[in-house]
mmCIF file of C-alpha atoms in Angstrom:
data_model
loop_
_atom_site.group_PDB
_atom_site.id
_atom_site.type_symbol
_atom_site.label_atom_id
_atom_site.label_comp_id
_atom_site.label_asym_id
_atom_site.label_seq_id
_atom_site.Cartn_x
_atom_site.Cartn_y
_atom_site.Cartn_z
ATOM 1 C CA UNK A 1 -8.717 -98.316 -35.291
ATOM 2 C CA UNK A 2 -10.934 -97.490 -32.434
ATOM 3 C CA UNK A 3 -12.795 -94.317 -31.429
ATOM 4 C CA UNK A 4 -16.193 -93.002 -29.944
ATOM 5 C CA UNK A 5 -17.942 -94.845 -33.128
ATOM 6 C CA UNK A 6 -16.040 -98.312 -32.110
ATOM 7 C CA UNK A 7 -14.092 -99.908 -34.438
ATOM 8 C CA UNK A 8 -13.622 -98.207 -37.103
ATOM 9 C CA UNK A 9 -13.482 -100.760 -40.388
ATOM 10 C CA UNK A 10 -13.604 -98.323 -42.962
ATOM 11 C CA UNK A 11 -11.959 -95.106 -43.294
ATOM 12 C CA UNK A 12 -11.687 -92.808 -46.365
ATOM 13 C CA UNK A 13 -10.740 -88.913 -47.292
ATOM 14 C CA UNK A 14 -11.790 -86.534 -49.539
ATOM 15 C CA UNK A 15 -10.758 -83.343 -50.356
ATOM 16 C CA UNK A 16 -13.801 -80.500 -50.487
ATOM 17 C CA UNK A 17 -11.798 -77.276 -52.194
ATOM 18 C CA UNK A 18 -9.045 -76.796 -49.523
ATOM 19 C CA UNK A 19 -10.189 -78.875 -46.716
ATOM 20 C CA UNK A 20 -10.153 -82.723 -46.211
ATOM 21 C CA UNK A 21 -13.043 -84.681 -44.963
ATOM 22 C CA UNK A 22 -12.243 -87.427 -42.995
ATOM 23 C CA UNK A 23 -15.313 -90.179 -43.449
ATOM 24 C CA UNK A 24 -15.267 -93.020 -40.615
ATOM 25 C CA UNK A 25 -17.870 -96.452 -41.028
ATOM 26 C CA UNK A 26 -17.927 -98.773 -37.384
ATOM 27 C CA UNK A 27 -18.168 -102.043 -37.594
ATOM 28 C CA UNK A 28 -21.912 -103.250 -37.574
ATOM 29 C CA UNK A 29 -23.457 -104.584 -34.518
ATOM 30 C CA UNK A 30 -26.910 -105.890 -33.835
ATOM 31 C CA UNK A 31 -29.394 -104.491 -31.856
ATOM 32 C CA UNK A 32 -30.858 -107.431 -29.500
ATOM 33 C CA UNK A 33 -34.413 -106.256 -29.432
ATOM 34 C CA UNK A 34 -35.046 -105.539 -33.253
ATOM 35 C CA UNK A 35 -32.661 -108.176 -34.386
ATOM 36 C CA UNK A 36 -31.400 -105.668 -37.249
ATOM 37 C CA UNK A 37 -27.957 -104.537 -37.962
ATOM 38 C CA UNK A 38 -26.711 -100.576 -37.137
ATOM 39 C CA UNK A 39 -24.011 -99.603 -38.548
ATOM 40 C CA UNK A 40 -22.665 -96.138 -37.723
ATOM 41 C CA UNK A 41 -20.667 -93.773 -39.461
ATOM 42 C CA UNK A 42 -19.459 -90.113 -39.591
ATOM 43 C CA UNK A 43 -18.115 -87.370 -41.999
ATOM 44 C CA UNK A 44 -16.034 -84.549 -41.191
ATOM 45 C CA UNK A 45 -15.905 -85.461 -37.257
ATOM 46 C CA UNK A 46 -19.332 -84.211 -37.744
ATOM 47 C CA UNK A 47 -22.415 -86.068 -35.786
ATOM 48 C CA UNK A 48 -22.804 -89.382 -36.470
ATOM 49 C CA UNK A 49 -25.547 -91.310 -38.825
ATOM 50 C CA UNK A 50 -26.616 -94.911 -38.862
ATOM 51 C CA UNK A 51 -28.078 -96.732 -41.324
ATOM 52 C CA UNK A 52 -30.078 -100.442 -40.495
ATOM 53 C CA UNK A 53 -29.399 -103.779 -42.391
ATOM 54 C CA UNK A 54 -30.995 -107.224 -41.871
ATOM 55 C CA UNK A 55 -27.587 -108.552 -41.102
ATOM 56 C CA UNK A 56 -23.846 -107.078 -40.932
ATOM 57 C CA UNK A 57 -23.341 -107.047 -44.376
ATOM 58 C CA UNK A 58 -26.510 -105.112 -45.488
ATOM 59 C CA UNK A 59 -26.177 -102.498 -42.960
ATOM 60 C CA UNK A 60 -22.313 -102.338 -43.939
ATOM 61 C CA UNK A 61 -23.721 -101.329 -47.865
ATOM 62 C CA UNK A 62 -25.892 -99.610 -46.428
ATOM 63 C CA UNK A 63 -24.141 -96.836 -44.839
ATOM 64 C CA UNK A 64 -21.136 -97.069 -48.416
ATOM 65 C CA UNK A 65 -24.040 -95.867 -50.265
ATOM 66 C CA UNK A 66 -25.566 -93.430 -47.548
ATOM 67 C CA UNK A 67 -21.857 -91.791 -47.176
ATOM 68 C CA UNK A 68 -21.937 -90.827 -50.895
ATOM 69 C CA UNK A 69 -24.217 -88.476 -50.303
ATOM 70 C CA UNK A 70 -23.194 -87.198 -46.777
ATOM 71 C CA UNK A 71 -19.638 -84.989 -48.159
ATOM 72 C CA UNK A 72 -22.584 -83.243 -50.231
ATOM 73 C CA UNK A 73 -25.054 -82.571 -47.014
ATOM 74 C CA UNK A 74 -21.609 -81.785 -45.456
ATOM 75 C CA UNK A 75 -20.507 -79.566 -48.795
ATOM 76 C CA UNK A 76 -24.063 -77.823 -48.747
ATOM 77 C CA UNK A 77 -23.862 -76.851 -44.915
ATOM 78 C CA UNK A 78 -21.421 -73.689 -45.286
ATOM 79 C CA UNK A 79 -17.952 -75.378 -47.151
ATOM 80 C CA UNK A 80 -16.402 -74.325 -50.244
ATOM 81 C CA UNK A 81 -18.662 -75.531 -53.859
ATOM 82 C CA UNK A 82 -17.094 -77.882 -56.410
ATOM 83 C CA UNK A 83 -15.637 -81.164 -56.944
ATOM 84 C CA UNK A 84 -14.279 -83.434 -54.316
ATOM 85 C CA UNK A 85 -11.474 -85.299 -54.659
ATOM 86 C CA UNK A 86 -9.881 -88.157 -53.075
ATOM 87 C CA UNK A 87 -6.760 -87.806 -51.420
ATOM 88 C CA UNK A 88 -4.136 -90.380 -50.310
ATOM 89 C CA UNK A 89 -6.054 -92.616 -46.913
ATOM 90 C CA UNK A 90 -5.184 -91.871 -43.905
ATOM 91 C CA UNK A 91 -4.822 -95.832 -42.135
ATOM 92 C CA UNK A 92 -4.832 -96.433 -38.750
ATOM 93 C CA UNK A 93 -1.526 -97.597 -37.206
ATOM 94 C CA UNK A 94 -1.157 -101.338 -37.380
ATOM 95 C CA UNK A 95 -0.940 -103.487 -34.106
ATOM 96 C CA UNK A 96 2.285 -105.976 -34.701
ATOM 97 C CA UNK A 97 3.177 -106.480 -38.115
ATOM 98 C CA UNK A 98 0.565 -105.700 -41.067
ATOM 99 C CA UNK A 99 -1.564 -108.475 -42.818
ATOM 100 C CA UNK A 100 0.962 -109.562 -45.991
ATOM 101 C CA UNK A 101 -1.018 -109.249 -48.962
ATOM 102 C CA UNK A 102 -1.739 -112.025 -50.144
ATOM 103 C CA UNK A 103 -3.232 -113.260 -46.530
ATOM 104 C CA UNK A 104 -7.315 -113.064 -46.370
ATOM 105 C CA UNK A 105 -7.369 -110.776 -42.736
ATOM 106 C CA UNK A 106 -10.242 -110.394 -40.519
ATOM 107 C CA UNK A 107 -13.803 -111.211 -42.191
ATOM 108 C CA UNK A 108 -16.277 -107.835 -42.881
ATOM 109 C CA UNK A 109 -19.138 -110.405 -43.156
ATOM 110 C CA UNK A 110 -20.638 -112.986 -45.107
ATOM 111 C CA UNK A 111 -23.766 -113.221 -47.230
ATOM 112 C CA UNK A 112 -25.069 -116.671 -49.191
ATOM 113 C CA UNK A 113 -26.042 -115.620 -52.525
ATOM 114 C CA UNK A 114 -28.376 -117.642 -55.314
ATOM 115 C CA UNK A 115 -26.760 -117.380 -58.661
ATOM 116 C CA UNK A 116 -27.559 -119.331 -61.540
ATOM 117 C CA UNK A 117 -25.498 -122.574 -60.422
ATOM 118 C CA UNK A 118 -27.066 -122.590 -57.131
ATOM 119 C CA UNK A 119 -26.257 -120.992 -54.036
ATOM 120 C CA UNK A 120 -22.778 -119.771 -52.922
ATOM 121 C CA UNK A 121 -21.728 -118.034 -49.986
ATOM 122 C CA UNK A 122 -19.599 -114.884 -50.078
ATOM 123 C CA UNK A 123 -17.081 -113.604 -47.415
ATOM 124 C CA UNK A 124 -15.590 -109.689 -47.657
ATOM 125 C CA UNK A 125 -12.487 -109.358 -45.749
ATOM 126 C CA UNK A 126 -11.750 -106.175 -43.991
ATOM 127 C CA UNK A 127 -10.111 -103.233 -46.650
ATOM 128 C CA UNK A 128 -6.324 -102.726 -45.957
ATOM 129 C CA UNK A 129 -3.574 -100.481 -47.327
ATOM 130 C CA UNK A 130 -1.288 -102.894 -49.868
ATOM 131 C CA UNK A 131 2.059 -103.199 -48.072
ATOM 132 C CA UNK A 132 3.671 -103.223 -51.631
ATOM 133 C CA UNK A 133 1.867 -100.450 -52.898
ATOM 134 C CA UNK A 134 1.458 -97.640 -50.331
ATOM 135 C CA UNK A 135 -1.050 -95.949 -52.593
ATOM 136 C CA UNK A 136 -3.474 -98.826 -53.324
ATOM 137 C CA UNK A 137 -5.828 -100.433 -50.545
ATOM 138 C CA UNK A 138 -6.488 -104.183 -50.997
ATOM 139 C CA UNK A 139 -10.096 -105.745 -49.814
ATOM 140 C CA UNK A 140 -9.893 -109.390 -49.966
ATOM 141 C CA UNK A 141 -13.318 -112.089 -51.056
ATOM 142 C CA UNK A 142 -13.755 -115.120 -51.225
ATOM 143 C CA UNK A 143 -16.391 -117.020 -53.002
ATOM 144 C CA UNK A 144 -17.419 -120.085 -51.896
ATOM 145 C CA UNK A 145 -14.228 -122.562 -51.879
ATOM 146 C CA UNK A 146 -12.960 -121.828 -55.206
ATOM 147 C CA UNK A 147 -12.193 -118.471 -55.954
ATOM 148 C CA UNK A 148 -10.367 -115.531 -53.442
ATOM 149 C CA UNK A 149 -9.309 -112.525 -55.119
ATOM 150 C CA UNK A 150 -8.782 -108.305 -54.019
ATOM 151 C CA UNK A 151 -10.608 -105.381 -55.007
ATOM 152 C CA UNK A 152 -8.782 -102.226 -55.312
ATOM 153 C CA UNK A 153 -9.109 -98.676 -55.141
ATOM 154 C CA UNK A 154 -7.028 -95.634 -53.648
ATOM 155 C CA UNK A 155 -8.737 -96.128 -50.553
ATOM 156 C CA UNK A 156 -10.679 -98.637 -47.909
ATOM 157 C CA UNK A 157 -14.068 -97.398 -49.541
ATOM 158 C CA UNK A 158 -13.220 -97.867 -52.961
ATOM 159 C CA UNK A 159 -11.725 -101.294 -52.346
ATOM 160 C CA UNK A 160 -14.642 -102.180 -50.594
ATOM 161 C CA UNK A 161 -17.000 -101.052 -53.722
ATOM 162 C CA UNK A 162 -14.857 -102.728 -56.250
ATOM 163 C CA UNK A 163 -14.967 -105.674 -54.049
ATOM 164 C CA UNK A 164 -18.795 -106.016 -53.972
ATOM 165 C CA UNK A 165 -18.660 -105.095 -57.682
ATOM 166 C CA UNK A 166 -16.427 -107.566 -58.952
ATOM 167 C CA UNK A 167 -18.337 -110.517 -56.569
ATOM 168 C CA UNK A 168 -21.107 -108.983 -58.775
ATOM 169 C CA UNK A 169 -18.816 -109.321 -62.075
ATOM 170 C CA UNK A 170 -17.875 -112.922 -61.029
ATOM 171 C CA UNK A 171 -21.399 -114.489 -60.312
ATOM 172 C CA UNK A 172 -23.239 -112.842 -62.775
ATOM 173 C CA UNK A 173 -25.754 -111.174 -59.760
ATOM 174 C CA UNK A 174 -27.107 -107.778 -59.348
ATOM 175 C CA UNK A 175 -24.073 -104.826 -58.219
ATOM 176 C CA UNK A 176 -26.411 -104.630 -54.902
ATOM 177 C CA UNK A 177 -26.241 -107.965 -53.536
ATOM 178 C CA UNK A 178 -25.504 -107.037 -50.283
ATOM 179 C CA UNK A 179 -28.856 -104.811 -49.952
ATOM 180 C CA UNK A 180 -30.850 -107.566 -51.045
ATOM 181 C CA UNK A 181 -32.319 -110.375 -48.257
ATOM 182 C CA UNK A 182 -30.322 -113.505 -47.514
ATOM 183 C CA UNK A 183 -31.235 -117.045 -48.769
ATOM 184 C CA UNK A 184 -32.549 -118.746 -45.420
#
């Protein structure tokens, strides 16, 4: 899905008492002077934030953990108090026929990561609605050349974070690998 951001490779939304709040993240890109990653995002159609990373990956955490808190700068700026709660993902209409399942997709980004047997390298596929389960959103890994598996969650962001968290589960590394540098 594309809009002023770019492309959109996250999308996610909450209810805030009776309104929904629509929360977009772009895909990362890399600014040529600095060499660091941007990614953008926005909340509510509200003004956009970016967040930096060393590389794609790190900025991509970067902004899932800063958009936790935005719905609550959002929330604090005039809209009704209380829980949020998820609702059902809006997706973005598929081009030709959606990714089956089981099929990997197009790559979020890649990260080498030093775990206790030596270094491995990590790929996160792009979050995607489940074609056999309308309700559930599938975000395929891959580690190294022996295991690929889906995290899951009601939505791109929460298969994203269960993603990253199982990777975590898996390796036996810290639940913010992404945040931390990359093995050179």
């Amino acid at each position: 899905m594309h809009s002023e951001l770019g492309e959109v490779v996250v999308a996610s939304t909450v209810r805030d008492g009776d309104r929904e709040i629509g929360i977009e993240i772009a895909d990362p890109r890399q600014d040529t002077t600095t060499q660091l990653w941007h990614c953008t995002y926005r909340v509510a159609g509200a003004r956009t934030h970016r967040v930096r990373g060393a590389d794609r990956l790190s900025a991509l955490y970067a902004a899932l953990l800063d958009v936790h808190s935005a719905p609550s700068r959002f929330a604090a700026q005039g809209s009704a108090s209380g829980p949020r709660e998820p609702t059902a993902a809006r997706f973005p209409a598929h081009r030709g026929s959606p990714p089956r399942p089981r099929e990997f997709g197009q790559p979020l980004g890649a990260r080498t990561v030093d775990t206790a047997a030596g270094p491995v390298v990590v790929l996160l596929g792009r979050p995607r609605r489940d074609p056999e389960r309308p309700h559930t959103c599938l975000c395929p890994f891959r580690i190294g050349d022996r295991t690929e598996a889906f995290g899951q969650g009601f939505d791109d962001v929460h298969a994203l974070t269960a993603a990253i968290s199982d990777v975590a589960a898996i390796l036996a590394i810290p639940r913010d690998w992404p945040a931390r540098p990359t093995n050179p």
